[in-house]
PDB file of C-alpha atoms in Angstrom:
ATOM      1  CA  MET S   8      -7.347  64.955  18.755  1.00 40.00           C
ATOM      2  CA  SER S   9      -6.318  68.206  17.108  1.00 32.00           C
ATOM      3  CA  ARG S  10      -3.947  68.728  19.928  1.00 33.00           C
ATOM      4  CA  ILE S  11      -2.181  65.452  19.201  1.00 32.00           C
ATOM      5  CA  HIS S  12      -2.281  65.911  15.469  1.00 33.00           C
ATOM      6  CA  VAL S  13      -0.599  69.406  15.743  1.00 31.00           C
ATOM      7  CA  SER S  14       1.989  68.033  18.035  1.00 31.00           C
ATOM      8  CA  LYS S  15       3.000  65.189  15.748  1.00 33.00           C
ATOM      9  CA  ARG S  16       2.936  67.559  12.821  1.00 34.00           C
ATOM     10  CA  GLU S  17       5.236  70.025  14.608  1.00 33.00           C
ATOM     11  CA  LYS S  18       7.612  67.232  15.216  1.00 35.00           C
ATOM     12  CA  ALA S  19       7.471  66.194  11.698  1.00 36.00           C
ATOM     13  CA  LYS S  20       8.268  69.763  10.561  1.00 36.00           C
ATOM     14  CA  ASP S  21      11.305  69.887  12.933  1.00 37.00           C
ATOM     15  CA  TRP S  22      12.680  66.662  11.537  1.00 36.00           C
ATOM     16  CA  MET S  23      12.188  67.697   7.828  1.00 37.00           C
ATOM     17  CA  PRO S  24      13.266  71.374   7.727  1.00 40.00           C
ATOM     18  CA  GLY S  25      12.372  73.370   4.582  1.00 42.00           C
ATOM     19  CA  MET S  26       9.638  71.033   3.495  1.00 40.00           C
ATOM     20  CA  LYS S  27       5.977  71.976   3.382  1.00 45.00           C
ATOM     21  CA  MET S  28       3.783  68.955   4.689  1.00 46.00           C
ATOM     22  CA  GLY S  29       0.178  68.516   3.751  1.00 57.00           C
ATOM     23  CA  TYR S  30      -2.498  66.903   5.826  1.00 52.00           C
ATOM     24  CA  TRP S  31      -2.197  63.391   4.410  1.00 51.00           C
ATOM     25  CA  SER S  32       1.563  63.433   4.380  1.00 54.00           C
ATOM     26  CA  ALA S  33       1.418  64.295   8.098  1.00 53.00           C
ATOM     27  CA  MET S  34      -1.047  61.506   8.680  1.00 54.00           C
ATOM     28  CA  ILE S  35       1.220  58.940   6.995  1.00 56.00           C
ATOM     29  CA  LEU S  36       4.247  60.044   9.040  1.00 56.00           C
ATOM     30  CA  LEU S  37       2.125  59.798  12.162  1.00 58.00           C
ATOM     31  CA  GLY S  38       1.189  56.235  11.363  1.00 57.00           C
ATOM     32  CA  ALA S  39       4.766  55.429  10.807  1.00 56.00           C
ATOM     33  CA  LEU S  40       5.679  56.877  14.219  1.00 57.00           C
ATOM     34  CA  LEU S  41       2.844  54.982  16.027  1.00 58.00           C
ATOM     35  CA  PHE S  42       3.008  51.712  14.114  1.00 56.00           C
ATOM     36  CA  PRO S  43       6.591  51.216  12.724  1.00 56.00           C
ATOM     37  CA  ASP S  44       6.124  47.503  12.315  1.00 54.00           C
ATOM     38  CA  HIS S  45       2.961  47.672  10.278  1.00 50.00           C
ATOM     39  CA  PRO S  46       3.450  46.418   6.617  1.00 48.00           C
ATOM     40  CA  LEU S  47       1.649  49.636   5.363  1.00 49.00           C
ATOM     41  CA  TYR S  48       4.615  51.654   6.672  1.00 48.00           C
ATOM     42  CA  GLY S  49       7.400  49.348   5.494  1.00 51.00           C
ATOM     43  CA  GLY S  50       7.495  47.042   8.494  1.00 50.00           C
ATOM     44  CA  GLN S  51       7.567  43.241   8.101  1.00 46.00           C
ATOM     45  CA  GLN S  52       4.702  41.162   9.109  1.00 42.00           C
ATOM     46  CA  SER S  53       5.233  38.367  11.525  1.00 38.00           C
ATOM     47  CA  ALA S  54       4.756  34.859  10.426  1.00 36.00           C
ATOM     48  CA  PRO S  55       1.410  33.309  11.494  1.00 34.00           C
ATOM     49  CA  VAL S  56       2.832  31.094  14.166  1.00 34.00           C
ATOM     50  CA  ALA S  57      -0.382  29.788  15.518  1.00 33.00           C
ATOM     51  CA  SER S  58      -1.719  28.967  12.088  1.00 30.00           C
ATOM     52  CA  THR S  59       1.600  27.244  11.059  1.00 31.00           C
ATOM     53  CA  ALA S  60       1.493  25.108  14.176  1.00 34.00           C
ATOM     54  CA  ARG S  61      -2.113  24.163  13.604  1.00 31.00           C
ATOM     55  CA  ALA S  62      -1.403  23.146  10.066  1.00 31.00           C
ATOM     56  CA  LYS S  63       1.353  20.910  11.216  1.00 38.00           C
ATOM     57  CA  ASN S  64      -0.904  19.271  13.748  1.00 37.00           C
ATOM     58  CA  LEU S  65      -3.616  18.461  11.200  1.00 38.00           C
ATOM     59  CA  ALA S  66      -1.729  15.304  10.157  1.00 48.00           C
ATOM     60  CA  ALA S  67      -0.752  14.394  13.694  1.00 52.00           C
ATOM     61  CA  GLY S  68      -2.545  12.384  16.321  1.00 64.00           C
ATOM     62  CA  SER S  69      -2.791  12.557  20.104  1.00 67.00           C
ATOM     63  CA  PRO S  70      -2.345   9.854  22.782  1.00 86.00           C
ATOM     64  CA  LEU S  71      -5.321   7.679  23.471  1.00 94.00           C
ATOM     65  CA  SER S  72      -7.416   8.586  26.465  1.00 95.00           C
ATOM     66  CA  GLN S  73      -7.452   6.251  29.498  1.00 95.00           C
ATOM     67  CA  GLU S  74     -10.858   5.083  28.539  1.00 97.00           C
ATOM     68  CA  ASP S  75      -9.723   4.230  25.011  1.00 97.00           C
ATOM     69  CA  ALA S  76      -6.559   2.433  26.412  1.00 97.00           C
ATOM     70  CA  ARG S  77      -8.854   0.351  28.744  1.00 97.00           C
ATOM     71  CA  GLN S  78     -10.981  -0.443  25.810  1.00 97.00           C
ATOM     72  CA  MET S  79      -8.109  -1.681  23.789  1.00 98.00           C
ATOM     73  CA  VAL S  80      -6.778  -3.890  26.557  1.00 98.00           C
ATOM     74  CA  SER S  81     -10.251  -5.290  27.200  1.00 98.00           C
ATOM     75  CA  GLN S  82     -10.864  -6.225  23.651  1.00 98.00           C
ATOM     76  CA  HIS S  83      -7.514  -7.752  23.250  1.00 98.00           C
ATOM     77  CA  ASN S  84      -7.986  -9.905  26.431  1.00 98.00           C
ATOM     78  CA  GLN S  85     -11.422 -10.954  25.272  1.00 98.00           C
ATOM     79  CA  VAL S  86      -9.868 -12.407  22.126  1.00 98.00           C
ATOM     80  CA  ARG S  87      -7.007 -13.961  24.008  1.00 98.00           C
ATOM     81  CA  ALA S  88      -9.288 -15.460  26.621  1.00 98.00           C
ATOM     82  CA  GLN S  89     -11.091 -17.427  23.819  1.00 98.00           C
ATOM     83  CA  VAL S  90      -7.878 -19.461  23.252  1.00 98.00           C
ATOM     84  CA  GLY S  91      -6.750 -19.608  26.878  1.00 98.00           C
ATOM     85  CA  VAL S  92      -3.696 -17.336  26.788  1.00 98.00           C
ATOM     86  CA  PRO S  93      -2.791 -14.900  29.587  1.00 98.00           C
ATOM     87  CA  PRO S  94      -4.156 -11.318  29.581  1.00 98.00           C
ATOM     88  CA  VAL S  95      -2.027  -8.283  28.414  1.00 98.00           C
ATOM     89  CA  ARG S  96      -1.584  -4.969  30.081  1.00 98.00           C
ATOM     90  CA  TRP S  97      -1.144  -1.466  28.771  1.00 98.00           C
ATOM     91  CA  SER S  98       2.222   0.034  28.261  1.00 98.00           C
ATOM     92  CA  GLU S  99       2.943   3.785  27.902  1.00 97.00           C
ATOM     93  CA  GLN S 100       6.191   3.144  26.421  1.00 97.00           C
ATOM     94  CA  LEU S 101       4.636   1.018  23.680  1.00 98.00           C
ATOM     95  CA  ALA S 102       1.810   3.587  23.239  1.00 98.00           C
ATOM     96  CA  ASP S 103       4.463   6.358  22.703  1.00 97.00           C
ATOM     97  CA  HIS S 104       6.316   4.195  20.168  1.00 97.00           C
ATOM     98  CA  ALA S 105       3.017   3.518  18.338  1.00 97.00           C
ATOM     99  CA  GLN S 106       2.175   7.244  18.348  1.00 97.00           C
ATOM    100  CA  GLN S 107       5.531   8.084  16.698  1.00 96.00           C
ATOM    101  CA  TRP S 108       4.781   5.711  13.803  1.00 97.00           C
ATOM    102  CA  ALA S 109       1.088   6.718  13.515  1.00 97.00           C
ATOM    103  CA  ASP S 110       2.213  10.420  13.215  1.00 97.00           C
ATOM    104  CA  HIS S 111       4.874   9.471  10.733  1.00 96.00           C
ATOM    105  CA  LEU S 112       2.394   7.645   8.517  1.00 97.00           C
ATOM    106  CA  ALA S 113      -0.004  10.566   8.733  1.00 96.00           C
ATOM    107  CA  ALA S 114       2.721  13.041   7.740  1.00 96.00           C
ATOM    108  CA  THR S 115       4.150  11.077   4.882  1.00 95.00           C
ATOM    109  CA  SER S 116       2.333   8.333   2.940  1.00 94.00           C
ATOM    110  CA  CYS S 117      -0.989   8.438   4.797  1.00 96.00           C
ATOM    111  CA  GLY S 118      -1.147   4.773   4.145  1.00 93.00           C
ATOM    112  CA  LEU S 119      -0.570   1.339   5.880  1.00 95.00           C
ATOM    113  CA  GLN S 120       3.003   0.629   6.029  1.00 95.00           C
ATOM    114  CA  HIS S 121       4.857  -1.409   8.607  1.00 96.00           C
ATOM    115  CA  ARG S 122       8.011  -0.117  10.248  1.00 96.00           C
ATOM    116  CA  PRO S 123      11.096  -1.278   8.353  1.00 95.00           C
ATOM    117  CA  ARG S 124      13.348  -3.917   9.539  1.00 88.00           C
ATOM    118  CA  SER S 125      16.310  -1.504   9.823  1.00 91.00           C
ATOM    119  CA  GLY S 126      17.149   2.194  10.024  1.00 91.00           C
ATOM    120  CA  GLN S 127      15.777   5.087  12.170  1.00 90.00           C
ATOM    121  CA  TRP S 128      12.224   3.616  12.196  1.00 92.00           C
ATOM    122  CA  ARG S 129      13.238  -0.064  12.582  1.00 89.00           C
ATOM    123  CA  ARG S 130      10.687  -2.308  13.999  1.00 90.00           C
ATOM    124  CA  VAL S 131      11.480  -3.722  17.496  1.00 95.00           C
ATOM    125  CA  TYR S 132       7.899  -4.704  18.649  1.00 98.00           C
ATOM    126  CA  GLY S 133       4.989  -6.654  17.050  1.00 97.00           C
ATOM    127  CA  GLU S 134       2.850  -4.274  15.052  1.00 98.00           C
ATOM    128  CA  ASN S 135      -0.809  -4.251  13.852  1.00 98.00           C
ATOM    129  CA  LEU S 136      -2.143  -1.523  11.554  1.00 98.00           C
ATOM    130  CA  PHE S 137      -5.700  -0.385  10.557  1.00 98.00           C
ATOM    131  CA  MET S 138      -7.193   2.398   8.460  1.00 98.00           C
ATOM    132  CA  GLY S 139     -10.829   3.425   8.118  1.00 97.00           C
ATOM    133  CA  THR S 140     -12.817   6.475   7.310  1.00 98.00           C
ATOM    134  CA  VAL S 141     -13.189   8.950  10.107  1.00 97.00           C
ATOM    135  CA  GLY S 142     -16.754   9.135  11.476  1.00 95.00           C
ATOM    136  CA  TYR S 143     -17.479   5.498  10.291  1.00 97.00           C
ATOM    137  CA  TYR S 144     -14.724   3.637  12.015  1.00 97.00           C
ATOM    138  CA  GLY S 145     -13.109   3.810  15.385  1.00 96.00           C
ATOM    139  CA  ILE S 146     -10.528   1.986  17.498  1.00 96.00           C
ATOM    140  CA  ALA S 147     -12.992  -0.817  18.379  1.00 96.00           C
ATOM    141  CA  ASP S 148     -13.352  -1.611  14.590  1.00 98.00           C
ATOM    142  CA  ALA S 149      -9.613  -2.077  14.445  1.00 98.00           C
ATOM    143  CA  ILE S 150      -9.599  -4.847  16.974  1.00 97.00           C
ATOM    144  CA  LYS S 151     -12.787  -6.471  15.403  1.00 98.00           C
ATOM    145  CA  GLU S 152     -11.172  -6.545  11.941  1.00 98.00           C
ATOM    146  CA  TRP S 153      -8.043  -8.154  13.342  1.00 98.00           C
ATOM    147  CA  ALA S 154     -10.023 -10.669  15.382  1.00 98.00           C
ATOM    148  CA  ASP S 155     -12.144 -11.605  12.380  1.00 98.00           C
ATOM    149  CA  GLU S 156      -9.017 -13.135  10.838  1.00 98.00           C
ATOM    150  CA  LYS S 157      -9.501 -16.033  13.153  1.00 97.00           C
ATOM    151  CA  LYS S 158     -11.748 -17.763  10.509  1.00 97.00           C
ATOM    152  CA  LEU S 159      -8.774 -17.861   8.196  1.00 96.00           C
ATOM    153  CA  TYR S 160      -6.295 -19.246  10.739  1.00 97.00           C
ATOM    154  CA  PRO S 161      -5.714 -22.959   9.957  1.00 95.00           C
ATOM    155  CA  GLY S 162      -4.087 -23.740  13.282  1.00 95.00           C
ATOM    156  CA  GLY S 163      -0.590 -24.944  14.067  1.00 96.00           C
ATOM    157  CA  PRO S 164       2.754 -23.203  13.835  1.00 97.00           C
ATOM    158  CA  TYR S 165       2.935 -19.902  11.985  1.00 96.00           C
ATOM    159  CA  GLN S 166       3.873 -20.132   8.347  1.00 95.00           C
ATOM    160  CA  ALA S 167       5.446 -17.514   6.134  1.00 91.00           C
ATOM    161  CA  SER S 168       3.052 -18.380   3.324  1.00 91.00           C
ATOM    162  CA  TRP S 169       0.010 -17.472   5.316  1.00 92.00           C
ATOM    163  CA  ARG S 170      -1.921 -14.434   4.301  1.00 91.00           C
ATOM    164  CA  GLY S 171      -4.520 -12.503   6.205  1.00 94.00           C
ATOM    165  CA  VAL S 172      -4.051 -14.055   9.623  1.00 97.00           C
ATOM    166  CA  GLY S 173      -1.100 -12.118  11.066  1.00 97.00           C
ATOM    167  CA  HIS S 174      -3.114  -9.484  12.877  1.00 98.00           C
ATOM    168  CA  TYR S 175      -5.099 -12.226  14.720  1.00 98.00           C
ATOM    169  CA  THR S 176      -2.161 -14.428  15.514  1.00 98.00           C
ATOM    170  CA  GLN S 177      -0.351 -11.308  16.973  1.00 98.00           C
ATOM    171  CA  ILE S 178      -3.315 -10.574  19.204  1.00 98.00           C
ATOM    172  CA  VAL S 179      -3.311 -14.113  20.691  1.00 98.00           C
ATOM    173  CA  TRP S 180       0.394 -14.781  20.664  1.00 98.00           C
ATOM    174  CA  ARG S 181       0.856 -16.508  23.955  1.00 98.00           C
ATOM    175  CA  ASP S 182       4.243 -14.844  25.034  1.00 98.00           C
ATOM    176  CA  THR S 183       2.899 -11.251  24.474  1.00 98.00           C
ATOM    177  CA  ARG S 184       2.445  -9.443  27.744  1.00 98.00           C
ATOM    178  CA  GLN S 185       2.180  -5.746  26.852  1.00 98.00           C
ATOM    179  CA  ILE S 186       0.450  -3.696  24.221  1.00 98.00           C
ATOM    180  CA  GLY S 187       0.374   0.063  23.409  1.00 98.00           C
ATOM    181  CA  CYS S 188      -1.724   1.702  20.744  1.00 98.00           C
ATOM    182  CA  ALA S 189      -2.116   5.136  19.079  1.00 98.00           C
ATOM    183  CA  THR S 190      -4.091   6.905  16.404  1.00 97.00           C
ATOM    184  CA  SER S 191      -3.627   9.657  13.849  1.00 97.00           C
ATOM    185  CA  VAL S 192      -5.814  11.176  11.187  1.00 97.00           C
ATOM    186  CA  CYS S 193      -4.974  12.147   7.580  1.00 97.00           C
ATOM    187  CA  ARG S 194      -6.958  12.730   4.449  1.00 96.00           C
ATOM    188  CA  GLY S 195     -10.110  11.931   6.247  1.00 97.00           C
ATOM    189  CA  ASN S 196      -8.854   8.497   7.505  1.00 97.00           C
ATOM    190  CA  LEU S 197      -8.216   7.186  10.927  1.00 97.00           C
ATOM    191  CA  VAL S 198      -4.940   5.273  11.327  1.00 97.00           C
ATOM    192  CA  VAL S 199      -4.573   2.874  14.256  1.00 98.00           C
ATOM    193  CA  VAL S 200      -1.277   1.470  15.284  1.00 98.00           C
ATOM    194  CA  CYS S 201      -0.760  -1.176  17.973  1.00 98.00           C
ATOM    195  CA  ASN S 202       2.619  -2.485  19.301  1.00 98.00           C
ATOM    196  CA  TYR S 203       3.154  -5.814  21.154  1.00 98.00           C
ATOM    197  CA  ASP S 204       5.906  -6.859  23.540  1.00 98.00           C
ATOM    198  CA  PRO S 205       7.271  -9.530  23.292  1.00 98.00           C
ATOM    199  CA  PRO S 206       6.408  -9.614  19.595  1.00 98.00           C
ATOM    200  CA  GLY S 207       4.810 -12.650  17.956  1.00 98.00           C
ATOM    201  CA  ASN S 208       4.410 -14.255  14.540  1.00 97.00           C
ATOM    202  CA  TYR S 209       7.586 -16.217  14.631  1.00 97.00           C
ATOM    203  CA  ILE S 210       7.720 -18.698  11.790  1.00 97.00           C
ATOM    204  CA  GLY S 211       7.562 -22.248  12.923  1.00 97.00           C
ATOM    205  CA  GLN S 212       6.059 -21.355  16.410  1.00 97.00           C
ATOM    206  CA  SER S 213       2.451 -21.675  17.369  1.00 97.00           C
ATOM    207  CA  PRO S 214       0.592 -18.608  18.706  1.00 98.00           C
ATOM    208  CA  TYR S 215      -0.917 -20.624  21.562  1.00 96.00           C
TER     209      TYR S 215
END
């Protein structure tokens, strides 16, 4: 240690002729030589990239697992089978589309808001939304809540004046063939988004 210390000190004396250097001054200069980027010696600290990325992901979701996807399809088809309409299948394209909107909701309003009719986020598929407290609700609860609207459905062609039945009628819409769902988490809430293709809930048309 003394050998290295003397060596660095001698170098310092060569660089600063005519100046007497004390022990602590030599140590500070040594630190600056060995760790030039350290904030203590005037360097700039790098931004915490990992922490920043983690913070951005706190409001974002992740694609559903294969098991969750199968569960969503199965639950949809159980409800559809009750009224005699063909089963639906899973679509990764629709799932990606749903994930984009789920992440957008989590990063902005953290509320339930359908895609707008126009603009960058315009709606092109049928869409069902659900929100529940994390730890108390899961994706299965979303389908159950939507399916429970059946008791409010009066039958017949879809009407613009109906309230509280649109999630159910979209699930059982006869022409729908594909679904894709996604989740995100924000402020302790689980957000579930499901997209449907072809979309349903056309005014004047019957779901089945």
